[in-house]
Amino acid sequence: MAKYLFVYHGATGPVPTDPKEIKAIHDAWGAWFGALGAAVVDGGNPVGKSSTVKSDGTLVTGGGANPASGYSLIEAASLDDAHRKAQGCPILKHGGSIE
């Protein structure tokens, strides 16, 4: 099985502050990871502030146009299998994307 790096790109809307909303988000991620089971090599982490080093050596703060917001390392039988696994990710329901 090959390993695939899922790079998450933010979700739209304000960051929730209500403890019930935060718990619901954490529960959704836990359920998705649980459904993936042993395919989760490394659940990863959220990413803090980002910056981009361009080919000319200049630095762009803020990570550019679509900064990464987190990552996971997932095992899958093929790229199609990785795509299927990504489709259940909770970030997609909140306007985010996975690279």
Coordinates of C-alpha atoms in Angstrom, one line a residue:
M1 CA 0.0 0.0 0.0
A2 CA 1.2 3.5 -0.8
K3 CA 1.1 6.4 1.6
Y4 CA -0.7 9.7 0.6
L5 CA -0.2 13.0 2.2
F6 CA -3.5 14.8 2.7
V7 CA -3.0 18.5 3.0
Y8 CA -6.1 20.4 4.2
H9 CA -6.9 23.9 3.2
G10 CA -9.1 25.9 5.5
A11 CA -12.8 25.9 5.9
T12 CA -14.9 28.9 5.1
G13 CA -16.6 30.9 7.8
P14 CA -15.7 32.0 11.3
V15 CA -13.9 29.7 13.7
P16 CA -16.4 28.3 16.2
T17 CA -16.2 29.4 19.8
D18 CA -19.2 27.5 21.2
P19 CA -18.0 24.4 23.0
K20 CA -20.8 22.3 21.5
E21 CA -19.8 23.3 18.0
I22 CA -16.1 22.6 18.8
K23 CA -17.0 19.2 20.2
A24 CA -19.2 18.4 17.1
I25 CA -16.2 19.2 14.9
H26 CA -13.8 17.1 16.9
D27 CA -16.3 14.2 17.0
A28 CA -16.7 14.4 13.2
W29 CA -13.0 14.1 12.7
G30 CA -12.8 11.3 15.2
A31 CA -15.5 9.4 13.4
W32 CA -13.8 9.9 10.0
F33 CA -10.4 8.7 11.3
G34 CA -12.2 5.8 13.1
A35 CA -13.8 4.8 9.8
L36 CA -10.4 4.9 8.0
G37 CA -9.0 2.6 10.7
A38 CA -5.5 1.3 10.0
A39 CA -5.3 3.4 6.9
V40 CA -4.4 6.3 9.2
V41 CA -0.6 6.2 9.3
D42 CA -0.4 9.6 11.0
G43 CA -3.5 11.6 11.9
G44 CA -1.4 14.8 11.6
N45 CA -2.2 18.1 13.1
P46 CA -3.6 21.5 12.3
V47 CA -1.0 23.9 10.9
G48 CA -0.4 27.3 12.5
K49 CA 0.7 30.4 10.7
S50 CA 2.2 29.6 7.3
S51 CA 4.7 31.3 5.0
T52 CA 6.0 30.4 1.6
V53 CA 9.6 30.7 0.4
K54 CA 9.5 31.5 -3.3
S55 CA 12.1 30.3 -5.9
D56 CA 13.8 33.7 -5.8
G57 CA 14.2 33.4 -2.0
T58 CA 11.6 35.9 -1.1
L59 CA 9.2 35.1 1.7
V60 CA 5.4 35.4 1.5
T61 CA 3.8 35.5 4.9
G62 CA 0.3 34.0 5.4
G63 CA 1.1 31.0 3.2
G64 CA 0.0 32.4 -0.1
A65 CA -3.4 32.3 -1.7
N66 CA -4.6 29.0 -0.2
P67 CA -2.5 28.2 2.9
A68 CA -2.5 24.7 4.4
S69 CA -4.5 24.3 7.6
G70 CA -3.4 20.8 8.5
Y71 CA -2.2 17.4 7.2
S72 CA -2.6 13.7 7.6
L73 CA -0.7 10.7 6.2
I74 CA -3.1 8.0 4.9
E75 CA -2.4 4.6 3.4
A76 CA -4.4 3.6 0.3
A77 CA -4.2 1.0 -2.4
S78 CA -4.3 3.5 -5.2
L79 CA -4.8 7.2 -5.9
D80 CA -8.5 6.4 -6.6
D81 CA -8.7 4.7 -3.2
A82 CA -7.1 7.8 -1.6
H83 CA -9.7 10.0 -3.3
R84 CA -12.5 7.8 -1.9
K85 CA -11.0 8.0 1.6
A86 CA -10.7 11.8 1.3
Q87 CA -14.4 12.2 0.4
G88 CA -15.5 11.5 3.9
C89 CA -13.4 14.2 5.5
P90 CA -15.3 16.7 7.6
I91 CA -13.4 19.7 6.3
L92 CA -15.2 19.3 2.9
K93 CA -18.6 19.9 4.6
H94 CA -17.3 23.3 5.8
G95 CA -16.0 24.7 2.5
G96 CA -12.4 23.4 2.9
S97 CA -10.5 21.2 0.5
I98 CA -7.9 18.5 0.5
E99 CA -4.8 18.4 -1.7

